[in-house]
mmCIF file of C-alpha atoms in Angstrom:
data_model
loop_
_atom_site.group_PDB
_atom_site.id
_atom_site.type_symbol
_atom_site.label_atom_id
_atom_site.label_comp_id
_atom_site.label_asym_id
_atom_site.label_seq_id
_atom_site.Cartn_x
_atom_site.Cartn_y
_atom_site.Cartn_z
ATOM 1 C CA MET A 1 0.000 0.000 0.000
ATOM 2 C CA ASP A 2 1.435 3.359 -1.058
ATOM 3 C CA SER A 3 1.647 5.748 1.912
ATOM 4 C CA ARG A 4 1.065 8.654 -0.482
ATOM 5 C CA TYR A 5 -2.447 7.319 -1.044
ATOM 6 C CA LEU A 6 -3.078 7.356 2.694
ATOM 7 C CA LYS A 7 -1.765 10.923 2.776
ATOM 8 C CA SER A 8 -4.294 11.878 0.085
ATOM 9 C CA LEU A 9 -7.087 10.216 2.075
ATOM 10 C CA LEU A 10 -6.134 12.231 5.156
ATOM 11 C CA ALA A 11 -6.044 15.405 3.061
ATOM 12 C CA VAL A 12 -9.589 14.769 1.806
ATOM 13 C CA ILE A 13 -10.864 14.263 5.339
ATOM 14 C CA GLU A 14 -9.097 17.372 6.644
ATOM 15 C CA CYS A 15 -10.161 19.565 3.694
ATOM 16 C CA GLY A 16 -13.706 18.219 3.426
ATOM 17 C CA SER A 17 -13.665 17.620 -0.315
ATOM 18 C CA ILE A 18 -11.603 15.937 -3.002
ATOM 19 C CA ALA A 19 -11.225 19.201 -4.936
ATOM 20 C CA ASP A 20 -9.823 21.068 -1.927
ATOM 21 C CA ALA A 21 -7.534 18.153 -1.051
ATOM 22 C CA ALA A 22 -6.229 18.095 -4.620
ATOM 23 C CA ARG A 23 -5.357 21.790 -4.440
ATOM 24 C CA ALA A 24 -3.629 21.290 -1.099
ATOM 25 C CA GLU A 25 -1.549 18.402 -2.443
ATOM 26 C CA GLY A 26 -0.803 19.941 -5.838
ATOM 27 C CA LEU A 27 -2.640 17.152 -7.684
ATOM 28 C CA THR A 28 -5.676 16.912 -9.910
ATOM 29 C CA ALA A 29 -9.004 15.919 -8.409
ATOM 30 C CA ALA A 30 -9.013 12.878 -10.712
ATOM 31 C CA ALA A 31 -5.645 11.752 -9.318
ATOM 32 C CA VAL A 32 -6.853 12.042 -5.727
ATOM 33 C CA SER A 33 -10.090 10.178 -6.563
ATOM 34 C CA GLN A 34 -8.074 7.409 -8.185
ATOM 35 C CA ARG A 35 -5.897 7.069 -5.099
ATOM 36 C CA ILE A 36 -8.970 6.741 -2.872
ATOM 37 C CA GLN A 37 -10.434 4.099 -5.196
ATOM 38 C CA VAL A 38 -7.197 2.074 -5.078
ATOM 39 C CA LEU A 39 -7.296 2.170 -1.269
ATOM 40 C CA GLU A 40 -10.950 1.101 -1.221
ATOM 41 C CA ARG A 41 -10.242 -1.859 -3.538
ATOM 42 C CA SER A 42 -7.246 -2.859 -1.436
ATOM 43 C CA LEU A 43 -9.130 -2.657 1.872
ATOM 44 C CA GLY A 44 -12.418 -4.004 0.586
ATOM 45 C CA PHE A 45 -14.726 -1.287 1.904
ATOM 46 C CA ALA A 46 -15.785 2.292 1.187
ATOM 47 C CA LEU A 47 -13.717 5.049 2.792
ATOM 48 C CA LEU A 48 -15.668 8.152 1.839
ATOM 49 C CA SER A 49 -19.298 9.165 1.750
ATOM 50 C CA ARG A 50 -19.850 11.761 -0.974
ATOM 51 C CA VAL A 51 -22.641 14.328 -0.680
ATOM 52 C CA GLY A 52 -22.580 16.942 -3.427
ATOM 53 C CA HIS A 53 -19.054 18.361 -3.582
ATOM 54 C CA SER A 54 -18.168 17.322 -0.025
ATOM 55 C CA ALA A 55 -16.649 14.055 1.183
ATOM 56 C CA LYS A 56 -16.888 12.607 4.690
ATOM 57 C CA PRO A 57 -15.227 9.513 6.155
ATOM 58 C CA THR A 58 -17.326 6.394 6.579
ATOM 59 C CA GLU A 59 -17.474 4.693 9.981
ATOM 60 C CA ALA A 60 -14.936 2.130 8.776
ATOM 61 C CA CYS A 61 -12.641 4.925 7.637
ATOM 62 C CA VAL A 62 -12.877 6.716 10.981
ATOM 63 C CA ALA A 63 -11.770 3.506 12.703
ATOM 64 C CA LEU A 64 -8.553 3.289 10.670
ATOM 65 C CA LEU A 65 -7.614 6.998 10.811
ATOM 66 C CA PRO A 66 -5.316 6.782 13.881
ATOM 67 C CA ARG A 67 -3.213 4.050 12.264
ATOM 68 C CA ALA A 68 -3.233 5.816 8.882
ATOM 69 C CA ARG A 69 -1.963 9.036 10.499
ATOM 70 C CA HIS A 70 0.714 7.046 12.319
ATOM 71 C CA ILE A 71 1.865 5.364 9.109
ATOM 72 C CA VAL A 72 2.076 8.661 7.211
ATOM 73 C CA SER A 73 3.927 10.271 10.113
ATOM 74 C CA GLU A 74 6.443 7.416 10.312
ATOM 75 C CA VAL A 75 7.122 7.532 6.572
ATOM 76 C CA GLN A 76 7.756 11.269 6.773
ATOM 77 C CA LEU A 77 10.364 10.603 9.462
ATOM 78 C CA LEU A 78 12.418 8.214 7.300
ATOM 79 C CA ALA A 79 14.522 10.963 5.716
ATOM 80 C CA GLY A 80 15.353 12.322 9.140
ATOM 81 C CA ASP A 81 16.510 8.906 10.376
ATOM 82 C CA ALA A 82 19.414 9.031 7.944
ATOM 83 C CA ASP A 83 20.402 12.505 9.175
ATOM 84 C CA LEU A 84 22.293 12.095 12.443
ATOM 85 C CA SER A 85 21.818 15.803 13.197
ATOM 86 C CA GLY A 86 18.057 15.248 13.540
ATOM 87 C CA MET A 87 17.346 18.345 11.446
ATOM 88 C CA THR A 88 15.755 16.755 8.380
ATOM 89 C CA GLY A 89 12.094 15.937 7.961
ATOM 90 C CA SER A 90 8.610 17.398 8.315
ATOM 91 C CA LEU A 91 7.428 19.703 11.070
ATOM 92 C CA ARG A 92 3.702 20.397 11.490
ATOM 93 C CA ILE A 93 3.045 23.730 13.195
ATOM 94 C CA GLY A 94 -0.267 25.218 14.263
ATOM 95 C CA ALA A 95 -0.650 28.983 14.689
ATOM 96 C CA ILE A 96 -3.378 31.440 15.621
ATOM 97 C CA SER A 97 -4.145 34.142 13.058
ATOM 98 C CA THR A 98 -2.231 36.996 14.695
ATOM 99 C CA MET A 99 0.926 34.850 14.700
ATOM 100 C CA LEU A 100 0.493 33.987 11.015
ATOM 101 C CA THR A 101 0.798 37.677 10.121
ATOM 102 C CA GLY A 102 3.112 38.650 12.973
ATOM 103 C CA LEU A 103 5.743 36.500 14.610
ATOM 104 C CA LEU A 104 5.733 33.346 12.491
ATOM 105 C CA PRO A 105 6.847 34.411 8.970
ATOM 106 C CA SER A 106 10.185 35.878 10.069
ATOM 107 C CA ALA A 107 10.744 32.956 12.456
ATOM 108 C CA LEU A 108 10.181 30.459 9.643
ATOM 109 C CA LEU A 109 12.665 32.347 7.487
ATOM 110 C CA GLU A 110 15.223 32.110 10.290
ATOM 111 C CA LEU A 111 14.448 28.411 10.738
ATOM 112 C CA SER A 112 14.961 27.729 7.027
ATOM 113 C CA ARG A 113 18.382 29.387 7.234
ATOM 114 C CA GLN A 114 19.373 27.337 10.270
ATOM 115 C CA ALA A 115 17.965 24.022 9.051
ATOM 116 C CA PRO A 116 17.126 23.898 5.334
ATOM 117 C CA GLY A 117 16.289 20.200 5.670
ATOM 118 C CA ILE A 118 13.167 20.922 7.726
ATOM 119 C CA GLN A 119 9.929 20.983 5.730
ATOM 120 C CA THR A 120 7.282 22.978 7.595
ATOM 121 C CA SER A 121 3.523 22.837 7.124
ATOM 122 C CA ILE A 122 1.292 25.368 8.846
ATOM 123 C CA LEU A 123 -2.224 24.811 10.172
ATOM 124 C CA PRO A 124 -4.207 27.943 11.117
ATOM 125 C CA GLY A 125 -6.871 27.813 13.813
ATOM 126 C CA THR A 126 -8.035 28.989 17.198
ATOM 127 C CA SER A 127 -6.021 28.264 20.330
ATOM 128 C CA ARG A 128 -8.598 25.726 21.472
ATOM 129 C CA SER A 129 -8.726 23.841 18.143
ATOM 130 C CA LEU A 130 -4.938 23.785 17.748
ATOM 131 C CA TYR A 131 -4.486 22.486 21.289
ATOM 132 C CA ALA A 132 -6.905 19.656 20.431
ATOM 133 C CA ALA A 133 -5.004 18.936 17.198
ATOM 134 C CA LEU A 134 -1.774 18.696 19.183
ATOM 135 C CA GLN A 135 -3.426 16.289 21.636
ATOM 136 C CA ASN A 136 -4.623 14.141 18.718
ATOM 137 C CA GLY A 137 -1.142 13.896 17.205
ATOM 138 C CA GLU A 138 -2.025 16.035 14.184
ATOM 139 C CA LEU A 139 0.613 18.671 15.039
ATOM 140 C CA ASP A 140 4.170 18.717 16.368
ATOM 141 C CA ALA A 141 3.859 22.176 17.922
ATOM 142 C CA ALA A 142 1.380 25.033 18.206
ATOM 143 C CA ILE A 143 1.740 28.786 18.755
ATOM 144 C CA ILE A 144 -1.330 29.695 20.774
ATOM 145 C CA VAL A 145 -2.689 31.741 23.651
ATOM 146 C CA ALA A 146 -1.674 30.107 26.927
ATOM 147 C CA PRO A 147 -4.463 27.750 28.058
ATOM 148 C CA PRO A 148 -6.553 28.906 31.051
ATOM 149 C CA PHE A 149 -5.516 25.702 32.864
ATOM 150 C CA GLU A 150 -2.327 23.824 33.666
ATOM 151 C CA PRO A 151 -1.455 21.616 30.660
ATOM 152 C CA PRO A 152 -0.632 17.981 31.490
ATOM 153 C CA LYS A 153 2.998 16.906 31.834
ATOM 154 C CA MET A 154 2.904 15.360 28.370
ATOM 155 C CA PHE A 155 3.308 18.915 27.033
ATOM 156 C CA ARG A 156 6.205 21.334 27.159
ATOM 157 C CA VAL A 157 5.154 24.990 27.220
ATOM 158 C CA ALA A 158 7.532 27.862 26.371
ATOM 159 C CA LEU A 159 6.470 31.490 26.859
ATOM 160 C CA LEU A 160 7.196 33.568 23.744
ATOM 161 C CA HIS A 161 5.871 36.968 24.805
ATOM 162 C CA ARG A 162 3.086 38.863 26.553
ATOM 163 C CA GLU A 163 0.549 41.190 24.954
ATOM 164 C CA LYS A 164 -1.023 43.937 27.072
ATOM 165 C CA LEU A 165 -4.770 44.483 27.020
ATOM 166 C CA VAL A 166 -5.659 47.806 25.369
ATOM 167 C CA LEU A 167 -8.707 49.886 24.556
ATOM 168 C CA ALA A 168 -9.177 50.264 20.800
ATOM 169 C CA SER A 169 -11.415 53.234 20.050
ATOM 170 C CA LYS A 170 -11.824 56.279 17.845
ATOM 171 C CA ALA A 171 -12.476 58.313 20.981
ATOM 172 C CA LEU A 172 -9.685 59.414 23.303
ATOM 173 C CA PRO A 173 -10.302 58.139 26.867
ATOM 174 C CA ALA A 174 -9.944 61.587 28.457
ATOM 175 C CA THR A 175 -12.868 60.846 30.750
ATOM 176 C CA GLY A 176 -11.782 57.289 31.462
ATOM 177 C CA ILE A 177 -11.777 53.924 29.709
ATOM 178 C CA ALA A 178 -15.059 52.866 31.323
ATOM 179 C CA ASN A 179 -16.848 55.953 29.962
ATOM 180 C CA VAL A 180 -15.599 55.272 26.423
ATOM 181 C CA LEU A 181 -16.774 51.661 26.570
ATOM 182 C CA GLN A 182 -20.183 52.679 27.909
ATOM 183 C CA ALA A 183 -20.623 55.493 25.395
ATOM 184 C CA HIS A 184 -19.904 53.399 22.287
ATOM 185 C CA PRO A 185 -21.166 50.075 20.913
ATOM 186 C CA TYR A 186 -18.999 47.305 22.358
ATOM 187 C CA ILE A 187 -17.263 44.957 19.931
ATOM 188 C CA CYS A 188 -16.448 41.955 22.084
ATOM 189 C CA TYR A 189 -13.394 39.732 21.779
ATOM 190 C CA GLU A 190 -15.220 36.410 22.168
ATOM 191 C CA PRO A 191 -15.131 35.673 25.940
ATOM 192 C CA ARG A 192 -15.247 31.902 25.393
ATOM 193 C CA SER A 193 -11.940 32.070 23.522
ATOM 194 C CA TRP A 194 -8.767 31.747 25.570
ATOM 195 C CA GLY A 195 -7.603 35.228 24.601
ATOM 196 C CA GLY A 196 -10.994 36.821 25.194
ATOM 197 C CA LEU A 197 -11.047 35.679 28.819
ATOM 198 C CA HIS A 198 -8.707 38.539 29.782
ATOM 199 C CA ALA A 199 -10.979 41.258 28.366
ATOM 200 C CA GLU A 200 -13.969 39.650 30.080
ATOM 201 C CA ARG A 201 -12.108 39.603 33.394
ATOM 202 C CA TYR A 202 -11.280 43.318 33.011
ATOM 203 C CA LEU A 203 -14.963 44.125 32.522
ATOM 204 C CA ASN A 204 -15.953 42.050 35.547
ATOM 205 C CA ASP A 205 -13.231 43.570 37.736
ATOM 206 C CA ASN A 206 -14.445 47.063 36.853
ATOM 207 C CA GLY A 207 -18.157 46.351 37.199
ATOM 208 C CA LEU A 208 -18.867 46.919 33.499
ATOM 209 C CA ALA A 209 -21.870 44.988 32.160
ATOM 210 C CA LEU A 210 -21.756 45.725 28.447
ATOM 211 C CA LYS A 211 -24.088 44.257 25.849
ATOM 212 C CA PRO A 212 -21.898 43.403 22.818
ATOM 213 C CA LEU A 213 -22.876 44.654 19.403
ATOM 214 C CA PHE A 214 -20.740 41.827 17.985
ATOM 215 C CA SER A 215 -18.778 39.004 19.591
ATOM 216 C CA LEU A 216 -15.856 37.827 17.463
ATOM 217 C CA ASP A 217 -12.856 35.536 17.810
ATOM 218 C CA GLY A 218 -10.985 37.415 15.099
ATOM 219 C CA LEU A 219 -8.775 40.286 16.211
ATOM 220 C CA GLU A 220 -8.079 41.606 12.719
ATOM 221 C CA ALA A 221 -11.833 41.849 12.045
ATOM 222 C CA ILE A 222 -12.368 43.629 15.370
ATOM 223 C CA ALA A 223 -9.645 46.162 14.518
ATOM 224 C CA MET A 224 -11.243 46.846 11.128
ATOM 225 C CA LEU A 225 -14.651 47.432 12.736
ATOM 226 C CA VAL A 226 -13.127 49.886 15.215
ATOM 227 C CA ALA A 227 -11.303 51.664 12.367
ATOM 228 C CA ASP A 228 -14.622 52.004 10.535
ATOM 229 C CA GLY A 229 -16.130 53.716 13.584
ATOM 230 C CA VAL A 230 -18.519 50.879 14.425
ATOM 231 C CA GLY A 231 -17.581 50.807 18.118
ATOM 232 C CA ALA A 232 -14.887 50.271 20.736
ATOM 233 C CA SER A 233 -13.195 47.093 21.938
ATOM 234 C CA LEU A 234 -10.732 45.589 24.396
ATOM 235 C CA VAL A 235 -8.030 43.611 22.591
ATOM 236 C CA PRO A 236 -4.484 42.400 23.216
ATOM 237 C CA GLN A 237 -1.757 44.536 21.670
ATOM 238 C CA TRP A 238 -0.460 41.969 19.208
ATOM 239 C CA ALA A 239 2.403 42.688 16.812
ATOM 240 C CA GLY A 240 0.182 43.645 13.874
ATOM 241 C CA LEU A 241 -2.210 45.936 15.724
ATOM 242 C CA ASP A 242 -0.189 49.119 15.162
ATOM 243 C CA ARG A 243 -0.412 48.639 11.385
ATOM 244 C CA LEU A 244 -4.206 48.430 11.616
ATOM 245 C CA ALA A 245 -4.561 51.283 14.111
ATOM 246 C CA GLN A 246 -3.909 54.215 11.789
ATOM 247 C CA ASP A 247 -7.507 55.402 12.214
ATOM 248 C CA PHE A 248 -8.085 54.796 15.935
ATOM 249 C CA ASN A 249 -6.394 55.083 19.307
ATOM 250 C CA ILE A 250 -4.744 52.394 21.422
ATOM 251 C CA THR A 251 -4.782 52.899 25.195
ATOM 252 C CA PRO A 252 -3.360 50.382 27.733
ATOM 253 C CA VAL A 253 -5.938 49.490 30.384
ATOM 254 C CA GLY A 254 -3.481 48.588 33.152
ATOM 255 C CA GLU A 255 -1.509 45.642 34.475
ATOM 256 C CA GLY A 256 -2.706 42.108 35.115
ATOM 257 C CA TYR A 257 -4.649 41.400 31.925
ATOM 258 C CA ASP A 258 -1.853 40.310 29.590
ATOM 259 C CA ARG A 259 -2.424 37.650 26.938
ATOM 260 C CA GLN A 260 0.467 35.165 26.959
ATOM 261 C CA ILE A 261 1.582 33.645 23.670
ATOM 262 C CA VAL A 262 3.242 30.254 24.050
ATOM 263 C CA LEU A 263 4.808 27.536 21.958
ATOM 264 C CA ILE A 264 3.361 24.248 23.141
ATOM 265 C CA MET A 265 4.744 20.878 22.074
ATOM 266 C CA LEU A 266 5.048 17.306 23.263
ATOM 267 C CA ALA A 267 7.566 16.859 26.061
ATOM 268 C CA HIS A 268 8.716 13.554 24.535
ATOM 269 C CA THR A 269 8.976 13.730 20.768
ATOM 270 C CA ASP A 270 10.840 12.175 17.863
ATOM 271 C CA ARG A 271 11.686 15.680 16.592
ATOM 272 C CA PRO A 272 13.488 17.230 19.606
ATOM 273 C CA ARG A 273 16.204 19.111 17.706
ATOM 274 C CA MET A 274 13.787 20.457 15.107
ATOM 275 C CA LEU A 275 11.445 21.743 17.804
ATOM 276 C CA GLU A 276 14.333 23.304 19.686
ATOM 277 C CA ALA A 277 15.406 25.066 16.489
ATOM 278 C CA LEU A 278 11.837 26.319 16.019
ATOM 279 C CA LEU A 279 11.771 27.642 19.581
ATOM 280 C CA GLN A 280 15.095 29.447 19.109
ATOM 281 C CA SER A 281 13.864 31.019 15.857
ATOM 282 C CA LEU A 282 10.689 32.252 17.567
ATOM 283 C CA ALA A 283 12.615 33.557 20.576
ATOM 284 C CA LYS A 284 14.756 35.761 18.315
ATOM 285 C CA ARG A 285 11.785 37.647 16.927
#
């Protein structure tokens, strides 16, 4: 059985359709479909349930996914086994959106200079979803907001930096931050997200019961709404905020509400030197 066919199957399941998987793999949709058909003939049962343009795994397929992921992962490690430096092979990294446009690109450039044998793939997502992907073995590391709980000992957590909570508003807070928030529609950084917990705690600590106009787990979208004069918000001061804040003001709200950005990875891994190189590249930014 060709491991590349298993890789295509996993791509279809992750992307949700054969067409999207084909684009992700740089293949034609016909080639991906053919690979799935070969697997189905070899295994003797259907792997995908097709509805319109989407494709979902059958129950039998779901049962074999853990082993399929393990096989693909092991094959990807073969090249690294021949490199005694441990700096050759694939590295799957998850990152929240503000890191994709902030810290990560320059860190990846530095990593490619240090270790050109490392092939990185990037998965975007929320902190919660990326943490789950790391738990499920779908990632080697994730750059996320620090979890609001103590991660189990299976994980290693490295603090990258802290981001202060700020008021983003067209209005200057001459009469106080609370007055600005109460006088303008409140654009809420989703309180159920790990990053949004800090803004929610600030409101609670200051006795502010605001009814959100919108509640979003997308900081770039929040910044654009503030710039358009839709309302005011409490957001962390991430690296890209200054570029978006040409048309509004940024005011720190005080100490104790920082959002911590961490690199989280497995404490025991078959890619220790690659992950250490990634951490060093991120720490230099």
